[in-house]
Short mmCIF file of C-alpha atoms and ligand atoms in Angstrom, two decimals:
data_model
loop_
_atom_site.label_atom_id
_atom_site.label_comp_id
_atom_site.label_asym_id
_atom_site.label_seq_id
_atom_site.Cartn_x
_atom_site.Cartn_y
_atom_site.Cartn_z
CA MET A 1 98.82 103.68 144.45
CA LEU A 2 98.68 101.07 141.70
CA GLU A 3 95.13 102.08 140.75
CA ASN A 4 96.35 105.63 139.96
CA ASP A 5 99.39 104.40 138.06
CA ILE A 6 97.73 102.54 135.19
CA ASP A 7 98.06 105.47 132.74
CA ARG A 8 101.83 105.69 133.28
CA LEU A 9 102.21 101.92 133.09
CA GLY A 10 100.30 101.84 129.80
CA ASP A 11 102.43 104.54 128.16
CA GLY A 12 103.87 103.33 124.84
CA LEU A 13 101.94 100.03 124.89
CA LEU A 14 99.39 98.54 122.49
CA ASP A 15 95.72 98.37 123.45
CA HIS A 16 95.74 94.64 124.23
CA GLU A 17 98.84 95.14 126.41
CA VAL A 18 97.12 97.93 128.37
CA ALA A 19 94.08 95.68 128.82
CA LEU A 20 96.36 92.98 130.21
CA LEU A 21 97.81 95.41 132.75
CA GLY A 22 94.27 96.25 133.86
CA ARG A 23 93.60 92.56 134.48
CA ALA A 24 96.92 92.30 136.32
CA ALA A 25 96.00 95.22 138.61
CA ASP A 26 92.71 93.51 139.35
CA PHE A 27 94.52 90.22 140.05
CA VAL A 28 96.87 91.99 142.45
CA ARG A 29 93.93 93.50 144.32
CA ARG A 30 91.87 90.29 144.49
CA GLU A 31 94.45 87.51 144.76
CA ILE A 32 97.95 88.67 145.71
CA ARG A 33 97.57 91.54 148.17
CA PRO A 34 95.21 89.74 150.55
CA GLN A 35 97.38 86.60 150.71
CA ALA A 36 101.04 87.61 150.33
CA ALA A 37 101.80 88.03 154.03
CA ARG A 38 100.27 84.62 154.76
CA TRP A 39 102.34 82.86 152.07
CA GLU A 40 105.42 84.32 153.73
CA ALA A 41 104.33 83.32 157.23
CA ASP A 42 103.33 79.81 156.11
CA ARG A 43 106.46 79.52 153.93
CA ARG A 44 104.44 77.95 151.19
CA PRO A 45 104.21 78.57 147.42
CA PRO A 46 100.60 79.24 146.27
CA LYS A 47 100.51 76.53 143.62
CA GLU A 48 96.75 76.90 143.16
CA LEU A 49 97.14 80.51 142.05
CA PHE A 50 98.89 79.60 138.78
CA SER A 51 95.57 78.48 137.24
CA ALA A 52 93.87 81.72 138.30
CA ALA A 53 96.79 83.72 136.87
CA ALA A 54 96.50 81.70 133.66
CA ASP A 55 92.75 82.42 133.47
CA ALA A 56 93.57 86.14 133.70
CA GLY A 57 96.05 85.70 130.82
CA LEU A 58 99.05 86.43 133.04
CA ALA A 59 100.89 83.10 132.91
CA GLY A 60 102.04 83.04 129.28
CA ALA A 61 101.49 86.52 127.92
CA ILE A 62 105.01 86.74 126.45
CA LEU A 63 104.51 83.63 124.31
CA PRO A 64 103.76 84.19 120.62
CA VAL A 65 100.04 84.24 119.75
CA GLU A 66 100.40 81.11 117.57
CA ALA A 67 101.76 79.24 120.63
CA GLY A 68 98.79 80.29 122.77
CA GLY A 69 100.24 83.44 124.37
CA ALA A 70 99.32 87.09 123.94
CA GLY A 71 102.51 88.03 122.07
CA ILE A 72 103.21 91.02 124.31
CA GLY A 73 106.56 92.78 123.97
CA MET A 74 109.31 93.11 126.55
CA LEU A 75 108.22 96.65 127.51
CA ALA A 76 104.70 95.43 128.30
CA ALA A 77 106.08 92.37 130.09
CA SER A 78 108.28 94.59 132.25
CA ARG A 79 105.28 96.70 133.23
CA LEU A 80 103.37 93.51 134.04
CA ALA A 81 106.21 92.38 136.34
CA GLU A 82 106.27 95.81 138.01
CA THR A 83 102.50 95.69 138.56
CA LEU A 84 102.50 92.24 140.16
CA ALA A 85 105.65 92.82 142.23
CA ARG A 86 104.06 95.70 144.11
CA ALA A 87 102.21 93.07 146.11
CA ASP A 88 104.71 90.20 146.28
CA PHE A 89 108.15 89.39 144.91
CA GLY A 90 107.92 85.63 145.47
CA PHE A 91 104.80 84.93 143.43
CA THR A 92 105.78 87.45 140.73
CA PHE A 93 109.18 85.80 140.29
CA ALA A 94 107.63 82.32 140.31
CA LEU A 95 105.18 83.34 137.59
CA LYS A 96 107.99 84.94 135.59
CA VAL A 97 110.16 81.80 135.77
CA HIS A 98 107.14 79.71 134.74
CA ALA A 99 106.39 82.01 131.77
CA ASN A 100 110.04 82.01 130.69
CA ALA A 101 110.15 78.19 130.80
CA ALA A 102 107.03 78.00 128.61
CA ASN A 103 108.42 80.68 126.31
CA ALA A 104 111.62 78.68 125.80
CA ILE A 105 109.55 75.69 124.66
CA ALA A 106 107.38 77.93 122.45
CA ARG A 107 110.35 79.57 120.74
CA ARG A 108 112.91 76.78 120.69
CA GLY A 109 110.86 73.59 120.93
CA ARG A 110 109.74 71.32 118.12
CA PRO A 111 105.99 71.24 117.34
CA ASP A 112 105.60 67.88 119.15
CA GLN A 113 107.25 69.35 122.29
CA GLN A 114 104.99 72.38 122.12
CA ASP A 115 101.91 70.13 121.79
CA ARG A 116 103.00 67.99 124.75
CA PHE A 117 103.85 70.72 127.24
CA LEU A 118 102.37 74.09 126.38
CA PRO A 119 98.62 73.53 126.81
CA ASP A 120 99.04 72.40 130.44
CA MET A 121 101.61 75.10 131.18
CA LEU A 122 99.49 77.86 129.71
CA ALA A 123 96.54 76.64 131.77
CA GLY A 124 98.69 76.81 134.90
CA HIS A 125 98.21 73.07 135.51
CA ARG A 126 101.90 72.26 135.14
CA ILE A 127 104.45 74.71 136.44
CA GLY A 128 107.78 75.44 134.81
CA ALA A 129 111.28 75.74 136.30
CA PHE A 130 114.73 76.79 135.07
CA CYS A 131 117.50 74.58 136.48
CA LEU A 132 120.99 75.93 135.88
CA THR A 133 122.60 76.62 139.28
CA GLU A 134 124.16 73.71 141.18
CA PRO A 135 125.48 73.35 144.72
CA GLU A 136 129.03 73.78 143.33
CA ALA A 137 128.30 76.05 140.35
CA GLY A 138 126.63 79.45 140.73
CA SER A 139 128.14 82.49 139.02
CA ASP A 140 130.31 80.27 136.82
CA ALA A 141 127.65 78.37 134.90
CA THR A 142 130.26 76.76 132.61
CA ALA A 143 131.17 74.60 135.62
CA ILE A 144 127.86 72.73 135.83
CA ALA A 145 128.38 69.02 136.45
CA CYS A 146 124.87 67.57 136.23
CA ARG A 147 125.56 64.84 133.70
CA ALA A 148 123.48 63.55 130.79
CA SER A 149 124.91 60.36 129.32
CA ALA A 150 123.65 58.36 126.38
CA ALA A 151 121.18 55.59 127.32
CA PRO A 152 119.81 52.79 125.10
CA GLY A 153 117.43 53.90 122.36
CA GLY A 154 118.84 57.43 122.15
CA ASP A 155 117.46 58.40 125.54
CA TRP A 156 119.43 60.31 128.19
CA ARG A 157 120.39 59.26 131.69
CA VAL A 158 120.61 62.27 134.02
CA ASP A 159 122.58 62.30 137.28
CA GLY A 160 123.38 65.31 139.40
CA ALA A 161 121.98 68.05 141.58
CA LYS A 162 120.48 71.48 140.95
CA ALA A 163 120.21 74.18 143.61
CA TRP A 164 118.11 77.33 144.06
CA VAL A 165 115.37 76.08 141.77
CA THR A 166 112.51 78.60 141.76
CA ASN A 167 109.20 76.66 141.65
CA GLY A 168 111.24 73.52 142.44
CA ILE A 169 108.72 72.43 145.06
CA VAL A 170 105.82 72.47 142.59
CA ALA A 171 107.39 72.22 139.12
CA GLY A 172 106.03 69.70 136.60
CA VAL A 173 108.20 70.77 133.63
CA MET A 174 111.85 71.51 134.34
CA GLY A 175 114.28 72.93 131.80
CA VAL A 176 117.46 71.29 133.08
CA TYR A 177 120.90 72.38 131.88
CA VAL A 178 123.09 69.29 131.64
CA GLN A 179 126.68 68.55 130.69
CA THR A 180 126.80 65.96 127.90
CA ASP A 181 130.58 66.00 127.39
CA ALA A 182 132.75 67.37 130.21
CA ALA A 183 135.80 67.55 127.92
CA ALA A 184 133.92 69.97 125.64
CA GLY A 185 133.34 72.51 128.45
CA TRP A 186 130.52 74.97 127.74
CA ARG A 187 130.06 73.42 124.29
CA GLY A 188 128.85 70.22 125.98
CA ILE A 189 125.98 71.96 127.76
CA ALA A 190 122.46 71.13 126.58
CA ASN A 191 118.94 71.63 127.91
CA LEU A 192 116.62 68.71 128.57
CA ILE A 193 112.97 68.92 129.55
CA VAL A 194 112.60 66.73 132.63
CA GLU A 195 109.07 66.04 133.82
CA GLY A 196 108.52 66.36 137.53
CA ASP A 197 107.17 62.82 137.95
CA THR A 198 110.12 61.11 136.21
CA ALA A 199 111.57 58.26 138.27
CA GLY A 200 114.76 59.41 140.01
CA VAL A 201 113.72 63.06 140.46
CA ARG A 202 113.83 64.18 144.10
CA ARG A 203 113.03 67.63 145.36
CA GLY A 204 113.03 69.57 148.56
CA PRO A 205 112.77 70.32 151.34
CA ALA A 206 111.70 73.90 150.65
CA TYR A 207 114.41 76.43 151.53
CA ASP A 208 113.96 78.40 154.73
CA MET A 209 115.26 81.85 153.72
CA LEU A 210 115.22 85.56 154.47
CA GLY A 211 112.01 85.90 152.41
CA GLY A 212 110.47 85.16 149.02
CA HIS A 213 108.91 81.88 150.11
CA ALA A 214 106.10 82.07 147.55
CA ALA A 215 108.78 81.32 144.93
CA GLY A 216 108.97 77.71 146.19
CA LEU A 217 112.75 77.31 146.08
CA CYS A 218 114.50 74.01 146.78
CA ASP A 219 117.22 71.65 145.58
CA VAL A 220 116.30 69.13 142.89
CA THR A 221 118.38 65.98 142.44
CA PHE A 222 118.41 63.51 139.58
CA GLN A 223 119.53 59.97 140.16
CA ASP A 224 119.63 57.50 137.31
CA CYS A 225 116.86 59.48 135.73
CA LEU A 226 115.85 58.31 132.23
CA VAL A 227 114.74 61.15 129.96
CA PRO A 228 113.38 60.42 126.47
CA ALA A 229 115.45 61.60 123.48
CA ASP A 230 112.38 63.58 122.40
CA ASN A 231 112.83 65.83 125.45
CA MET A 232 116.05 67.43 124.17
CA LEU A 233 115.07 71.11 123.93
CA ILE A 234 118.44 72.73 123.22
CA VAL A 235 121.23 70.64 121.73
CA PRO A 236 124.84 70.56 123.02
CA GLY A 237 126.73 73.56 121.71
CA GLU A 238 123.67 75.79 121.98
CA GLY A 239 122.73 75.25 125.64
CA PHE A 240 125.13 77.65 127.31
CA LYS A 241 124.42 80.49 124.88
CA ALA A 242 120.67 79.96 125.34
CA ALA A 243 121.03 80.02 129.13
CA MET A 244 122.95 83.31 128.98
CA ALA A 245 120.38 84.88 126.63
CA GLY A 246 117.56 83.82 128.96
CA ILE A 247 119.34 85.21 132.00
CA ASN A 248 120.02 88.48 130.20
CA MET A 249 116.31 89.00 129.55
CA ALA A 250 115.53 87.92 133.11
CA ARG A 251 117.81 90.69 134.46
CA MET A 252 115.56 93.29 132.87
CA PHE A 253 112.58 91.66 134.60
CA VAL A 254 114.36 91.72 137.96
CA ALA A 255 114.84 95.47 137.50
CA ALA A 256 111.12 95.83 136.76
CA ILE A 257 110.27 93.82 139.87
CA CYS A 258 112.44 96.19 141.93
CA SER A 259 110.52 99.18 140.50
CA GLY A 260 107.27 97.64 141.69
CA MET A 261 108.57 97.00 145.19
CA ILE A 262 110.08 100.50 145.55
CA ALA A 263 106.88 102.13 144.24
CA GLU A 264 104.71 100.21 146.68
CA CYS A 265 106.86 101.16 149.67
CA LEU A 266 107.16 104.80 148.62
CA ASP A 267 103.40 105.17 148.14
CA ARG A 268 102.72 103.62 151.51
CA ALA A 269 105.35 105.71 153.31
CA VAL A 270 103.96 108.94 151.82
CA GLU A 271 100.37 107.99 152.63
CA TYR A 272 101.28 107.09 156.20
CA GLY A 273 103.58 110.09 156.74
CA ALA A 274 100.89 112.51 155.60
CA GLY A 275 98.57 111.29 158.34
CA ARG A 276 100.90 110.32 161.18
CA MET A 277 101.23 113.15 163.73
CA ALA A 278 104.32 113.97 165.83
CA PHE A 279 105.03 117.24 167.67
CA GLY A 280 101.71 118.67 166.50
CA GLN A 281 102.19 118.16 162.75
CA PRO A 282 102.24 115.36 160.18
CA ILE A 283 105.67 113.72 160.16
CA LEU A 284 105.92 114.53 156.44
CA ALA A 285 105.90 118.24 157.27
CA ASN A 286 109.57 117.75 158.21
CA GLN A 287 111.83 118.71 155.32
CA GLY A 288 114.42 116.09 156.32
CA LEU A 289 111.90 113.31 155.79
CA GLN A 290 110.56 114.89 152.59
CA TRP A 291 114.07 114.92 151.13
CA GLU A 292 114.75 111.33 152.11
CA LEU A 293 111.64 110.23 150.25
CA ALA A 294 112.48 112.55 147.33
CA GLU A 295 115.75 110.60 146.96
CA VAL A 296 113.77 107.36 146.77
CA ALA A 297 111.49 108.89 144.13
CA THR A 298 114.51 109.88 142.01
CA ASP A 299 115.97 106.38 142.27
CA LEU A 300 112.60 104.91 141.31
CA GLU A 301 112.42 107.16 138.27
CA ALA A 302 115.96 106.17 137.25
CA THR A 303 115.21 102.48 137.80
CA ARG A 304 112.15 102.71 135.58
CA ARG A 305 114.09 104.54 132.85
CA LEU A 306 116.94 102.01 132.84
CA THR A 307 114.45 99.14 132.76
CA GLU A 308 112.54 100.71 129.89
CA HIS A 309 115.76 101.35 127.98
CA ALA A 310 116.73 97.67 128.32
CA ALA A 311 113.21 96.46 127.45
CA ARG A 312 113.03 98.63 124.33
CA ALA A 313 116.48 97.40 123.22
CA LEU A 314 115.30 93.79 123.60
CA ASP A 315 112.08 94.63 121.72
CA ALA A 316 114.23 96.04 118.92
CA GLY A 317 115.99 92.65 118.67
CA ARG A 318 119.30 93.82 120.14
CA PRO A 319 121.17 91.59 122.65
CA ALA A 320 121.03 94.49 125.17
CA ILE A 321 123.58 92.77 127.40
CA ALA A 322 125.05 95.91 128.99
CA GLU A 323 121.62 97.59 129.13
CA CYS A 324 120.13 94.70 131.13
CA ALA A 325 123.17 94.57 133.43
CA HIS A 326 123.01 98.32 134.15
CA ALA A 327 119.28 98.09 134.88
CA LYS A 328 119.60 95.13 137.23
CA LYS A 329 122.60 96.48 139.11
CA PHE A 330 121.07 99.91 139.63
CA ALA A 331 117.60 98.56 140.44
CA THR A 332 118.68 96.13 143.15
CA ARG A 333 120.79 98.79 144.88
CA ALA A 334 117.99 101.35 144.58
CA ALA A 335 115.51 98.84 146.01
CA LEU A 336 117.65 97.95 149.02
CA ARG A 337 118.38 101.59 149.80
CA GLY A 338 114.91 102.94 148.97
CA ILE A 339 112.86 100.31 150.77
CA SER A 340 115.04 100.75 153.85
CA THR A 341 114.47 104.53 153.72
CA CYS A 342 110.71 104.11 153.37
CA MET A 343 110.73 101.65 156.27
CA GLN A 344 112.58 104.19 158.40
CA ALA A 345 109.95 106.81 157.59
CA MET A 346 107.24 104.46 158.89
CA GLY A 347 108.72 104.18 162.38
CA ALA A 348 108.22 100.82 164.07
CA ARG A 349 104.97 100.34 162.13
CA GLY A 350 107.11 99.49 159.08
CA LEU A 351 108.36 96.32 160.74
CA LYS A 352 104.95 94.65 160.94
CA ALA A 353 104.06 91.77 158.67
CA ASP A 354 100.84 93.41 157.44
CA GLU A 355 102.97 96.13 155.82
CA PRO A 356 104.99 95.40 152.63
CA PHE A 357 108.36 96.71 153.85
CA ALA A 358 109.96 93.69 155.51
CA ARG A 359 108.96 91.31 152.70
CA HIS A 360 110.12 93.71 149.99
CA PHE A 361 113.37 94.50 151.81
CA ALA A 362 114.22 90.80 152.04
CA ALA A 363 113.30 90.37 148.37
CA ALA A 364 115.53 93.29 147.33
CA LYS A 365 118.49 91.52 148.91
CA MET A 366 117.57 88.31 147.11
CA CYS A 367 117.38 90.20 143.82
CA ALA A 368 121.06 91.11 144.25
CA PHE A 369 121.90 87.42 143.71
CA LEU A 370 119.42 85.88 141.31
CA ASP A 371 120.09 85.96 137.56
CA GLY A 372 123.68 87.02 138.25
CA THR A 373 125.02 88.85 141.29
CA THR A 374 125.87 92.56 141.36
CA GLU A 375 129.54 91.65 140.90
CA ILE A 376 128.73 89.62 137.80
CA GLN A 377 126.82 92.64 136.39
CA ASN A 378 130.01 94.64 136.89
CA ILE A 379 131.99 92.04 134.95
CA VAL A 380 129.45 92.24 132.13
CA ILE A 381 129.56 96.04 132.12
CA ALA A 382 133.38 96.14 132.30
CA ARG A 383 133.47 93.75 129.35
CA SER A 384 131.42 96.22 127.31
CA LEU A 385 133.88 98.98 128.23
CA LEU A 386 137.05 97.00 127.51
CA ARG A 387 136.10 95.04 124.41
CA PRO A 388 136.52 97.96 121.96
CA HIS A 389 140.11 98.21 123.24
CA GLY A 390 140.82 94.53 122.70
CA LEU A 391 140.98 93.85 126.46
CA GLU A 392 139.19 91.18 128.54
CA ALA A 393 137.43 91.96 131.84
CA SER A 394 138.87 90.03 134.80
C1 LIG B 1 115.69 83.97 145.12
C2 LIG B 1 116.60 83.25 144.18
C3 LIG B 1 116.06 82.54 143.12
C4 LIG B 1 116.90 81.83 142.26
N1 LIG B 1 116.32 81.09 141.26
C5 LIG B 1 117.11 80.35 140.46
C6 LIG B 1 116.52 79.49 139.46
O1 LIG B 1 115.30 79.43 139.30
N2 LIG B 1 117.34 78.73 138.70
C7 LIG B 1 118.70 78.76 138.83
O2 LIG B 1 119.37 78.07 138.10
N3 LIG B 1 119.29 79.54 139.78
C8 LIG B 1 118.52 80.33 140.59
N4 LIG B 1 119.10 81.13 141.56
C9 LIG B 1 120.55 81.06 141.78
C10 LIG B 1 121.31 82.29 141.33
O3 LIG B 1 121.31 82.37 139.94
C11 LIG B 1 122.71 82.21 141.96
O4 LIG B 1 122.53 82.48 143.35
C12 LIG B 1 123.68 83.18 141.33
O5 LIG B 1 124.01 82.78 140.04
C13 LIG B 1 124.96 83.31 142.18
O6 LIG B 1 125.52 82.08 142.46
P1 LIG B 1 125.92 81.70 143.97
O7 LIG B 1 124.82 82.16 144.85
O8 LIG B 1 126.31 80.28 143.98
O9 LIG B 1 127.16 82.62 144.29
P2 LIG B 1 128.72 82.32 143.96
O10 LIG B 1 128.89 82.12 142.51
O11 LIG B 1 129.22 81.26 144.86
O12 LIG B 1 129.37 83.70 144.35
C14 LIG B 1 129.60 84.07 145.73
C15 LIG B 1 130.06 85.52 145.75
O13 LIG B 1 131.27 85.64 144.95
C16 LIG B 1 131.10 86.66 143.98
N5 LIG B 1 131.83 86.30 142.77
C17 LIG B 1 131.79 85.14 142.06
N6 LIG B 1 132.59 85.21 140.99
C18 LIG B 1 133.14 86.45 141.00
C19 LIG B 1 134.06 87.16 140.14
N7 LIG B 1 134.58 86.57 139.03
N8 LIG B 1 134.42 88.42 140.47
C20 LIG B 1 133.90 89.03 141.58
N9 LIG B 1 133.02 88.42 142.42
C21 LIG B 1 132.65 87.16 142.13
C22 LIG B 1 129.60 86.68 143.73
O14 LIG B 1 129.19 87.93 143.14
C23 LIG B 1 129.05 86.48 145.14
O15 LIG B 1 129.05 87.70 145.81
C24 LIG B 1 118.30 81.85 142.44
C25 LIG B 1 118.84 82.60 143.49
C26 LIG B 1 118.02 83.28 144.37
C27 LIG B 1 118.62 84.07 145.50
#
């Protein structure tokens, strides 16, 4: 149970980071657990909850203190993601994308951009989004075609479509990757801050998916959309590298989210199995079932270790590209396998919507795609193996 796990989660963290995890556990108990099944059934993102999360200090904790955040490290942020994800993938991922969007402005933005956007974002009044994927460009982000062309006065005219935008339904501040010079390839990619109420921005309808509906995913299109020159966050030449660095960090968070979902399902399966009787004894008295769940526990332990290894490498200022890829690849597989095993141990009870299994199982499958598919992680890992030998991964 989460309440009994706070000591482990706080291991290696600073006092203010441990205090934040305590507030997160409380937020899970009060706000996420009671509502998560309803968000899924209603297929609606809980926009109103961003302000409450902000009040609890959960919306921008990774931002530097001078930008209004709590300055927590990657290890603490991974434990925060694990804590929240026990109750719901969709809202946890939405909050993570929001925090990352604010963090990009805090770390890369000019002071005037920080003043314009961060106060509202940190209060949870305006929600952030990361717009890279397009209908025709997923794994190969160099192929994005959303165009930004020069408009009078130094402004930018944006035309194109983005797909799979987390928070797209509710976002007020979108970090949009645009191509400024198709002939330059990845070197032409830049990042513009596009405000949600800009003329020419269209969004929706919300995706109807396997799960994760609290993440508010949809397409966002831009038609003849005028964006002020002042909204250039990352200049051409730097945009693609920045997107890849952001995705790398996000992979570590996806692994942490998987840990939270596996832990929640394992705890519940053990609790239920200890009390559920069959053939005159608790079902967990059967060694076959004990060993199945022991396998899940080992995978959970390994997932946590790989996540921590990646988080510590990022905290040490290393790129941690292979570390994050290993963690994400292993975690998503462990989550799919482990949640399915826990669900099996529940019998038919595990199928019901008031249990976490179906939502978390769907989310585990979604995690195998977002921030780079499992196959892309293998390319990244193969690259790290081949590079010392002067070879390229194919
Ligand atoms: C829940 C969710 C949230 C998301 N949120 C966001 C978001 O906020 N912002 C955003 O920009 N995007 C977001 N995405 C999109 C996500 O990043 C893409 O789904 C991902 O990059 C894969 O792209 P694709 O789905 O178009 O697959 P494709 O690129 O079309 O790939 C299809 C299949 O081919 C495989 N494949 C592709 N290339 C190779 C290769 N070279 N070798 C071997 N196999 C290959 C892939 O692994 C995959 O199995 C989200 C996705 C999901 C599911």
